[in-house]
Each structure stands twice: as C-alpha cells, then as structure tokens.
Amino acid sequence: MPKNLKQLSESEVRLTGGHRLCPGCGEPIAVRQVLMGTEDPVIVVSATGCTEVSTTIFPYTAWACPWLHIAFENAGAAVSGVEAMYKAKLARAAKGETLPDYIPADKPYKFVAFAGDGGTYDIGLQSLSGAAERRQQFLYVCLNNEAYMNTGVQRSSATPMGMNTTTSPAGSVLPGKTVHRKDLTEIMVAHEMPYVAQCGVSRWRDLVGCAEKAFAVDGPTFINCLTPCPLGWIHDSSKTVEIGQLASDCCIWPLYEVVDGKYKLNYRPKEKKPVDEYLKAQGRFRHLFKDESGAEMRRKMQEWVDYKWEQLLKKCAEE
Amino acid sequence: MPEIKPMEGNQAVAEAMRQINPDVVAAYPITPSTEVVQTFSSFVANGLVDTNYVAVESEHSAMSACTAAAVAGGRVMNATSSQGLALMWEILYITASLRAPVILTVVNRALSGNINIHCDHSDGMGARDCGWVQLYGENVQEGYDNLLQAVRIGEALDVRLPVMNCIDGFLVSHSYELLQVEDDAPVKDFVGPYQAVNPLLDISHPISIGPLDLWDYYFEHKRGQCDAYPPAKEAILAVGKEFGKTFGREYGLMEEFMLEDAELAVVALGSTAGVAKVAVESLREDGVKAGLLKLRAFRPFPAAEIAAALQGKKAIAVFDRAISFGAASGPLFSEVAAALYTAGQQIPALSVLYGLGGREITPEQISGVFRQLPEVASGGQPADPVLFLGVRE
C-alpha cells in the first residue's frame, strides 16, 4: 500500500535539493516520487539529459545514492551491466565465495534507470528493448517531457502532433509536428514485461504506488511518466502539476498499469475534458488557435485521443 | 602440468577467459571474434565458469554494459572485431575516462566499406586515441598470454585502464597452432583477486560517476588521465617479467629480432612480425644485416624505447596494416617517425601500407622492401615515403 504524505515526507531523500533543474520542472518531482517507492538500497543510472546534466555539475552532485551516467542511448544497457555485476557477486557468494564487504547481504538492491523521452523513445529504444528481453531486474523510468528539452526543444517521437518545437516549428505552411507520437508504453507492454505503467506527476499516490509495485518485481519494469516542462511546453512554472493533471483529465495521457499483461486503469476522470482545454493552457500549441487549419488539427487530435481512450478502456475492461 | 594443445586463436582466448573466470561478460557476436564468445558461452552453459553472461543486443550495449559492470566493481571481459569495435567507439572513451579496467579482445578485421571480414588493423588503429591500453599479439600463444597479462596491467592500482588484447583476424583467430595451456591454479594465482576501487555497489559510500564536467574541470581531468599511461608502461614491463618468471615466457613493450646489429630494420605489429622473421632470417643468410622491431604495446606508445632500439639504423620501413586517410603516412609510421624526431634521430624511413582487407603478405614481399632500404639509406628521407605493397595499381 502506498504510504501517506507524512510517511513519505520522512522517507530517505535520494535526490537532494540544490540541483539546477528549471523552476517548475516535472522531472525532479517524478524522480523523488519514484525513489520513494522503495526503502531498499537503490543504484540510479541516468541517460544523458536534463536531469543528468542538472544534478551532477562537477564538483557537485545532488545524488545521495550511488549514481552512474555513461551516455545518452544506453541507459538500458548500463543498468543491465550494474545489475549483472551485483547478481554475479551474489551468485558467487551463494557458491561459497566471500561477498565484498561493501555489499550488505541482508539488503537486496534495487536498480533504476532514468532517461528522457529522447533517450528512451528514440536513441535508447534498442538498448531498453534488449534489457527488457533479457529479463534483468530493473525499473526503467522515462521522464517524458515530449521533446529534446536539454538541447532546446527539438521534436522527438514522443512529441505530440501539433506541437511547436524548434525542429518541427509552426510556420506559415506547417502547423508544428504533423504526425502523432509513438505509443511507447504499448511497445513496452508488447515486451511482456511483468510490470508497465503510465504515470504523471500530479497524482503522487499513483506514481509512488506504481513505483512500489515496480520495485517489488524481480524482473524488468517500466514507467512512462509525463513530466511537464515549463520551458518547452510554455506555461508558468507554477502550473506544472496542474497541466499534468489536465493531460490525464482530457485523456491525452491516461494513467494505467499493465501487470503481467493485465490492464488496469489507475485514474478515470469524473468528466472527460476536451483536449482543447489542455492545448490552450500551453504556448506550444498556441498556433493551433489562430486559424482554420489549426482548428482542423485540434479536431484530429481530439479524434485520436477519443480513439486511443476507447481502446484503452476496452483493454482495461472498463465501460 | 601445462599442456601443449593445438588450438585456434579464438579458442585460446576463450580458454584464458575460462581460467580468469570474470564476473561479467557482456558480448555480441561478430566475425571473426564470434568464436570467443561462442566458446565462452558453452563454458557458462556447462558450469565451467561463474560468470554472469549478458547476451546484449549490440556492441554499443556490450561496451555500455561492460563499462557499467566494471564501475559497479568487478572483473569484466568481452571480445569484438571491426564494425563492432567501431560501434563501441563512443563508449570506449568513456570506459577509459571512468578508469574502468574492462578487458576486450579485439580480433582485428578491416572496417567497411566495402564490407570485408578479413584482417587488417583499421579497427584497432581507429580506436588508438580512446585511452585504452593496446597490446598486439603475433600468434595464438601471445593471444593467450597477453590476455592473462592484460588483467594485471589494466587492474594495477596506479593504472586502472581498459586493455585491448589484439590478435589478427583469421590469421591468428582461426589458425591452429600449438598452444601451451598453463594449469588453472597458477593462472588464477597469477591473475589474482579483483581489487575494487570506489565501486558503485558500495551502498554506504555513495558516489556519482560520470557527471557533467565543463570548462572549469574537464581539462584537469583529461590531464590527470594522462598520468595513467607511464605507469601502464611500467606495468606492462613488470607484469611481462613476472609472467616470464612464472610461465617461462617473458614479455616487454616490444620484441627485438636480430635487431641489435642490424643496419636495416622493419617495424611491424601482429602476425606480420612472424612473416618478417622469416624474411629477416633468409636475408641474414644472404649477408644482409636485417632486423625486426615487433611492437607489442601500441598504447601506451613506447616512443623513447623505440627510438633507442632503432638508434644507428641506416634505414627503416614501418609496416602499417591500416590507412589513415588524408594523412601523409600510415598511423604507426607517423608515431615511429615522431619518436625518432623527438630523440634527434634522422633515419630515412619508408611507410609501407600493406595487407588491407586480408591481402596476403609474404616473406618475399618483406624481403623486397628490405632490398629497397639501402637505396633509401643513401638517398636520405624520401619526400613521399609511402609505399603500397601488394596492391594492383
């Protein structure tokens, strides 16, 4: 069971304050909540990205737990390597060799990789897919702000249709990104991982709870967490959590989990809000409210959201 | 008792890996190194090793997982060739910079394009600046012996660098030779237990590895990394000496073959050194004062030692089995020439580019180069020192 806020406030702080992520960034919210999902020792692996560069500017680090960064596209492989060494040491100890004194025998380790959508949907997908197939024990969290924010808001395959990015700019001919994003959560479900969840930063009980469930699995697990980005989404830094909630209320980002192949909706809005409400709250979609072609694109997005939502409800056996 | 067995280079490498029994092997198959990981996998499947074998989905992931596993705190090995090494390229620098002593057998093969599976040194030379120690072996025995020593060299506490154990694709990897396989116990004693340095798995001393490093510290860190290479050279010598005492085969930074009194010399890496020895012996019978400098350690590059070994020669030919496109000569030539220049030695020298994509090199061809050297000696350094050997023009 997820802990209450009081208990969570007393849990070990693994990502400390003093990092240099933007005010209102969704990523540290997600990281801190995910890491509240276990009391066991945690080793963190980061892919290159906003969280990585902003938390470890030498000679400082915001990490109070062991942390490793190697490169951009290899978080899956890197977390595999660390886990493999840990398991190798345990296996040798089981055969009678001495466990290194820095590994406590009575505290099982957890391994978590954090990577952005660029490092997960795009350049790191192969590495993640391989690690998932090998059934190694780790939680992989995609900190999904729907574009390459670290390099200045370029489109990724997580970028939603219609978004104005610096490589899919809204111009006089093109209305921002012209194609839908890839459904990575479903791609990871197709890997038949024991636990996959889609989460956000607005419902702490949901995110911490999903992380708890993921950490409890002895196998590969995946959380795709939407992390609003005031810089790239163009909203006030005080609105991060609100916008995240709006994404789930209009069902463009449903919160659900798949446990051993079984779907469960983790949040159903009392009233499904129109996608327009979500779009108009963010500067990245501002151009869609200027003319008829923008309106046409918004209609297409609503249709797509409705279609995906209906599909998901069926999978979750919800009416 | 040590046994003498016919073995291919790849099998010899796998056998050494079995004896070393590393904690983690994360590997991906590629010709001609495939048999190393294939043979090692059978050791895993049959319980002959305790290694956690991670069958990754690419060489990029292989080197990523190896690097991560090594910084986690344990002994890590792998093997690859050609395109595989090229795909690892990004991570190779990081492995060395994180001072992770991963041991990688590189079964040297030409780089695409066009695609070619046979031996040359383009892959190893392409990775020459990434910070790894590089040992080049001449034959099956050296592939085996160098791997055992690589562990000690890379893991030495004042070194902590990854090591490439290079053997020639097919020429060594797939050639049966008589190998002296040492007994497991003395090998295990020689290699010794792994000593972890700041392991990531040390939960009570959490550290951040691989941070963002900007203009204010990056340069100092790179400068600091340079300090690992002189001790690496010392470690190659010390470990080579100890290996000689233990197993009877001593190794250094290079091997000098009839070099001391030679007037004309060839410098070469890998199996070509064996071919050159045949040429040198036959030239000596004809009264030509020929000699060979076989370089074992290309990284760290033993510049002063090479200059000392070549001092007083009338002319030399440096054999490169790789082209550095756009450069004035082969990569090994450039470095040997720089070593001589720095030592104040003006020895007329040829840069011989040969054997690309597995093109055969014969003792007669090498003898032919030796026979050109007197003219080079008398004419002084040629303006264009490059000689393509064995190519159809």
Coordinates of C-alpha atoms in Angstrom, one line a residue, chain A residues 2-312:
Chain A
P2 CA 1.3 3.5 -0.8
K3 CA 2.3 5.4 2.3
N4 CA 0.6 8.6 3.4
L5 CA 2.2 12.0 2.9
K6 CA 3.5 12.1 6.4
Q7 CA 5.3 8.8 6.0
L8 CA 6.6 9.9 2.6
S9 CA 7.9 13.2 4.0
E10 CA 10.1 11.1 6.3
S11 CA 11.5 8.8 3.7
E12 CA 15.1 8.9 2.7
V13 CA 16.0 11.8 0.4
R14 CA 18.0 10.4 -2.6
L15 CA 17.8 13.3 -4.9
T16 CA 18.5 16.3 -2.8
G17 CA 17.7 20.0 -3.3
G18 CA 20.3 22.3 -4.8
H19 CA 20.2 20.7 -8.3
R20 CA 19.9 23.1 -11.2
L21 CA 16.8 21.9 -13.0
C22 CA 14.5 24.7 -14.1
P23 CA 11.9 26.0 -11.6
G24 CA 8.7 24.1 -12.2
C25 CA 10.5 21.2 -14.0
G26 CA 8.4 18.0 -13.7
E27 CA 11.4 15.7 -13.7
P28 CA 12.7 16.0 -10.1
I29 CA 9.1 15.6 -8.9
A30 CA 8.9 12.3 -10.8
V31 CA 12.4 11.2 -9.7
R32 CA 11.8 11.9 -6.0
Q33 CA 8.4 10.2 -6.0
V34 CA 9.7 7.1 -7.8
L35 CA 12.6 6.8 -5.4
M36 CA 10.1 7.0 -2.5
G37 CA 8.8 3.6 -3.8
T38 CA 11.4 1.6 -2.0
E39 CA 13.3 1.6 1.2
D40 CA 15.9 -0.8 -0.1
P41 CA 19.3 0.4 -1.3
V42 CA 18.9 2.0 -4.8
I43 CA 21.5 2.4 -7.5
V44 CA 20.5 5.0 -10.0
V45 CA 21.6 5.1 -13.7
S46 CA 20.9 8.2 -15.8
A47 CA 20.9 8.7 -19.5
T48 CA 22.3 12.0 -20.8
G49 CA 19.5 14.5 -20.5
C50 CA 18.1 17.4 -18.4
T51 CA 18.1 15.5 -15.1
E52 CA 21.6 14.1 -15.7
V53 CA 23.3 17.4 -16.6
S54 CA 21.5 19.5 -14.0
T55 CA 22.0 17.2 -11.0
T56 CA 25.7 16.5 -11.3
I57 CA 27.6 19.6 -12.5
F58 CA 31.1 18.7 -11.2
P59 CA 32.3 19.1 -8.5
Y60 CA 28.7 19.0 -7.1
T61 CA 26.1 16.2 -7.1
A62 CA 22.5 16.2 -5.9
W63 CA 22.5 12.4 -5.6
A64 CA 22.7 10.9 -2.1
C65 CA 22.6 7.4 -3.5
P66 CA 25.1 5.7 -5.9
W67 CA 24.6 7.2 -9.4
L68 CA 26.0 6.4 -12.8
H69 CA 25.9 8.1 -16.1
I70 CA 27.7 6.7 -19.2
A71 CA 26.0 8.1 -22.3
F72 CA 22.7 9.0 -23.9
E73 CA 21.4 6.0 -25.8
N74 CA 22.4 3.2 -23.4
A75 CA 20.6 3.6 -20.0
G76 CA 19.0 0.1 -20.6
A77 CA 22.4 -1.5 -21.2
A78 CA 24.1 0.5 -18.4
V79 CA 21.6 -0.5 -15.8
S80 CA 21.9 -4.1 -17.1
G81 CA 25.6 -4.0 -16.5
V82 CA 25.3 -2.8 -12.9
E83 CA 22.6 -5.3 -12.2
A84 CA 24.7 -8.1 -13.8
M85 CA 27.7 -7.3 -11.6
Y86 CA 25.5 -7.3 -8.5
K87 CA 23.9 -10.6 -9.4
A88 CA 27.3 -12.0 -10.2
K89 CA 28.6 -11.2 -6.8
L90 CA 25.5 -12.7 -5.1
A91 CA 25.8 -15.8 -7.2
R92 CA 29.5 -16.3 -6.3
A93 CA 28.6 -15.7 -2.6
A94 CA 25.9 -18.4 -2.9
K95 CA 28.7 -20.8 -4.1
G96 CA 30.8 -20.0 -1.1
E97 CA 32.9 -17.1 -2.2
T98 CA 33.0 -14.1 0.1
L99 CA 30.6 -11.3 -0.7
P100 CA 32.5 -8.0 -0.9
D101 CA 32.2 -6.2 2.4
Y102 CA 30.6 -3.2 0.8
I103 CA 27.6 -5.3 -0.3
P104 CA 25.3 -6.0 2.7
A105 CA 23.9 -9.5 2.3
D106 CA 20.6 -8.6 4.1
K107 CA 19.6 -5.7 1.9
P108 CA 18.5 -6.5 -1.6
Y109 CA 19.5 -3.8 -4.0
K110 CA 17.1 -2.1 -6.5
F111 CA 18.2 -0.7 -9.8
V112 CA 16.6 2.2 -11.5
A113 CA 17.3 4.0 -14.8
F114 CA 16.0 7.5 -15.6
A115 CA 16.0 8.7 -19.2
G116 CA 14.2 11.3 -21.1
D117 CA 11.9 10.7 -24.0
G118 CA 14.7 11.3 -26.5
G119 CA 16.9 8.8 -24.6
T120 CA 14.0 6.3 -24.5
Y121 CA 11.6 6.7 -27.4
D122 CA 14.3 7.5 -29.9
I123 CA 18.0 6.9 -29.4
G124 CA 17.8 4.5 -26.4
L125 CA 15.0 2.3 -27.6
Q126 CA 17.2 -0.6 -28.7
S127 CA 19.1 -0.7 -25.5
L128 CA 15.9 -0.7 -23.4
S129 CA 14.3 -3.3 -25.6
G130 CA 17.4 -5.6 -25.2
A131 CA 17.4 -5.2 -21.4
A132 CA 13.7 -5.9 -21.2
E133 CA 14.0 -9.0 -23.3
R134 CA 16.9 -10.3 -21.1
R135 CA 14.6 -10.2 -18.1
Q136 CA 17.1 -8.4 -15.9
Q137 CA 15.9 -6.8 -12.7
F138 CA 15.5 -3.0 -13.0
L139 CA 12.9 -0.3 -13.1
Y140 CA 13.3 2.0 -16.2
V141 CA 11.6 5.3 -15.9
C142 CA 11.1 7.5 -18.9
L143 CA 10.9 11.2 -17.8
N144 CA 8.8 12.1 -20.7
N145 CA 8.6 15.9 -21.5
E146 CA 7.7 15.1 -25.1
A147 CA 10.8 16.7 -26.8
Y148 CA 14.5 17.2 -26.6
M149 CA 14.4 19.8 -23.9
N150 CA 18.0 19.6 -22.9
T151 CA 19.2 20.7 -26.3
G152 CA 16.4 23.3 -26.7
V153 CA 13.0 21.8 -27.5
Q154 CA 13.6 19.7 -30.6
R155 CA 10.9 17.2 -31.6
S156 CA 11.2 13.5 -30.6
S157 CA 9.0 10.6 -31.4
A158 CA 7.2 11.3 -28.1
T159 CA 6.3 14.8 -29.3
P160 CA 2.5 15.1 -29.8
M161 CA 1.0 16.1 -33.1
G162 CA 0.7 19.9 -33.4
M163 CA 3.5 20.8 -31.0
N164 CA 5.6 23.7 -32.0
T165 CA 9.3 22.6 -31.5
T166 CA 12.5 24.0 -32.9
T167 CA 12.8 21.2 -35.4
S168 CA 9.0 21.0 -36.1
P169 CA 8.3 24.7 -35.9
A170 CA 4.9 26.1 -36.5
G171 CA 5.3 28.1 -39.7
S172 CA 3.2 29.6 -42.5
V173 CA 2.9 26.2 -44.2
L174 CA 3.4 23.6 -41.4
P175 CA 1.4 23.6 -38.2
G176 CA 4.2 22.2 -35.9
K177 CA 4.7 18.4 -35.8
T178 CA 2.4 16.8 -38.4
V179 CA 2.3 13.2 -37.1
H180 CA 1.2 11.5 -33.9
R181 CA 3.7 10.3 -31.2
K182 CA 4.7 6.7 -30.9
D183 CA 2.9 4.7 -28.2
L184 CA 6.0 3.6 -26.2
T185 CA 4.0 2.3 -23.2
E186 CA 2.3 -0.2 -25.5
I187 CA 5.7 -1.1 -27.1
M188 CA 7.0 -2.0 -23.6
V189 CA 3.8 -3.9 -22.9
A190 CA 4.5 -5.9 -26.0
H191 CA 7.8 -6.9 -24.5
E192 CA 5.6 -8.8 -22.0
M193 CA 7.4 -7.1 -19.1
P194 CA 5.9 -8.1 -15.7
Y195 CA 5.1 -4.5 -14.9
V196 CA 4.4 -1.5 -17.1
A197 CA 2.7 1.8 -16.0
Q198 CA 1.9 5.1 -17.5
C199 CA 2.1 7.8 -14.8
G200 CA 2.2 11.5 -14.3
V201 CA 3.4 14.0 -11.7
S202 CA 0.0 15.3 -10.5
R203 CA -1.1 12.2 -8.6
W204 CA 1.6 11.3 -6.1
R205 CA -0.2 8.4 -4.6
D206 CA -0.5 6.9 -8.1
L207 CA 3.2 7.4 -9.0
V208 CA 4.7 6.3 -5.7
G209 CA 2.3 3.4 -5.7
C210 CA 3.3 2.3 -9.2
A211 CA 7.0 2.7 -8.3
E212 CA 6.4 0.5 -5.2
K213 CA 4.8 -2.2 -7.4
A214 CA 7.6 -2.0 -9.9
F215 CA 10.3 -2.2 -7.3
A216 CA 8.7 -5.3 -5.8
V217 CA 9.1 -7.2 -9.1
D218 CA 12.2 -9.4 -9.7
G219 CA 12.4 -8.5 -13.4
P220 CA 12.3 -5.6 -15.8
T221 CA 9.7 -3.0 -15.2
F222 CA 8.9 0.3 -17.0
I223 CA 7.1 3.5 -16.0
N224 CA 6.4 6.2 -18.6
C225 CA 6.0 9.3 -16.6
L226 CA 4.7 12.6 -18.2
T227 CA 6.8 15.4 -16.8
P228 CA 5.6 18.8 -17.9
C229 CA 8.3 21.3 -19.0
P230 CA 7.6 25.0 -18.5
L231 CA 10.3 25.9 -20.9
G232 CA 9.3 23.7 -23.8
W233 CA 5.6 23.5 -23.2
I234 CA 5.5 27.2 -22.5
H235 CA 3.4 27.5 -19.3
D236 CA 4.0 29.2 -16.0
S237 CA 6.4 27.3 -13.7
S238 CA 3.7 27.2 -11.1
K239 CA 1.4 25.2 -13.4
T240 CA 3.4 22.0 -13.9
V241 CA 1.3 19.8 -11.7
E242 CA -2.0 21.4 -13.0
I243 CA -1.0 20.8 -16.6
G244 CA 0.0 17.3 -15.8
Q245 CA -3.4 16.7 -14.2
L246 CA -5.2 18.3 -17.2
A247 CA -3.3 15.8 -19.5
S248 CA -5.0 12.9 -17.6
D249 CA -8.4 14.7 -17.3
C250 CA -8.6 15.1 -21.1
C251 CA -7.3 11.6 -21.5
I252 CA -4.4 12.5 -23.8
W253 CA -2.2 11.0 -21.1
P254 CA -4.2 8.2 -19.3
L255 CA -2.8 6.8 -16.1
Y256 CA -2.9 3.0 -16.2
E257 CA -0.8 -0.1 -15.5
V258 CA -0.3 -3.5 -17.0
V259 CA 0.6 -6.2 -14.5
D260 CA 1.7 -9.5 -16.1
G261 CA -0.3 -8.5 -19.2
K262 CA -3.4 -7.4 -17.3
Y263 CA -4.5 -3.8 -17.9
K264 CA -5.9 -1.6 -15.1
L265 CA -7.0 2.0 -15.4
N266 CA -5.5 3.9 -12.4
Y267 CA -7.3 7.1 -12.9
R268 CA -10.6 7.8 -14.6
P269 CA -11.6 11.5 -14.8
K270 CA -15.2 12.1 -13.5
E271 CA -15.7 14.1 -16.6
K272 CA -13.5 13.7 -19.7
K273 CA -12.4 17.2 -20.6
P274 CA -12.0 18.4 -24.2
V275 CA -8.4 18.2 -25.5
D276 CA -8.7 21.9 -26.4
E277 CA -8.7 22.8 -22.7
Y278 CA -5.3 21.1 -22.4
L279 CA -3.9 22.6 -25.6
K280 CA -4.9 26.2 -24.9
A281 CA -3.2 26.1 -21.5
Q282 CA 0.2 25.7 -23.2
G283 CA 2.1 28.0 -25.5
R284 CA 3.5 25.1 -27.5
F285 CA 0.0 24.7 -29.1
R286 CA -0.8 28.4 -29.3
H287 CA -0.6 28.5 -33.1
L288 CA -3.4 25.9 -33.3
F289 CA -5.9 28.5 -32.1
K290 CA -5.2 31.1 -34.9
D291 CA -6.9 29.8 -38.0
E292 CA -9.0 27.0 -39.5
S293 CA -6.0 24.7 -40.2
G294 CA -5.2 24.8 -36.5
A295 CA -8.8 24.1 -35.7
E296 CA -8.6 21.1 -38.1
M297 CA -5.6 19.8 -36.4
R298 CA -7.2 20.2 -33.0
R299 CA -10.2 18.2 -34.3
K300 CA -7.8 15.4 -35.5
M301 CA -6.2 15.3 -32.1
Q302 CA -9.5 15.0 -30.3
E303 CA -10.5 12.2 -32.6
W304 CA -7.2 10.4 -32.0
V305 CA -7.4 10.9 -28.2
D306 CA -11.0 9.5 -28.2
Y307 CA -9.9 6.5 -30.3
K308 CA -7.0 5.7 -28.1
W309 CA -9.0 6.2 -24.9
E310 CA -11.8 3.9 -26.1
Q311 CA -9.1 1.3 -27.0
L312 CA -7.6 1.6 -23.5

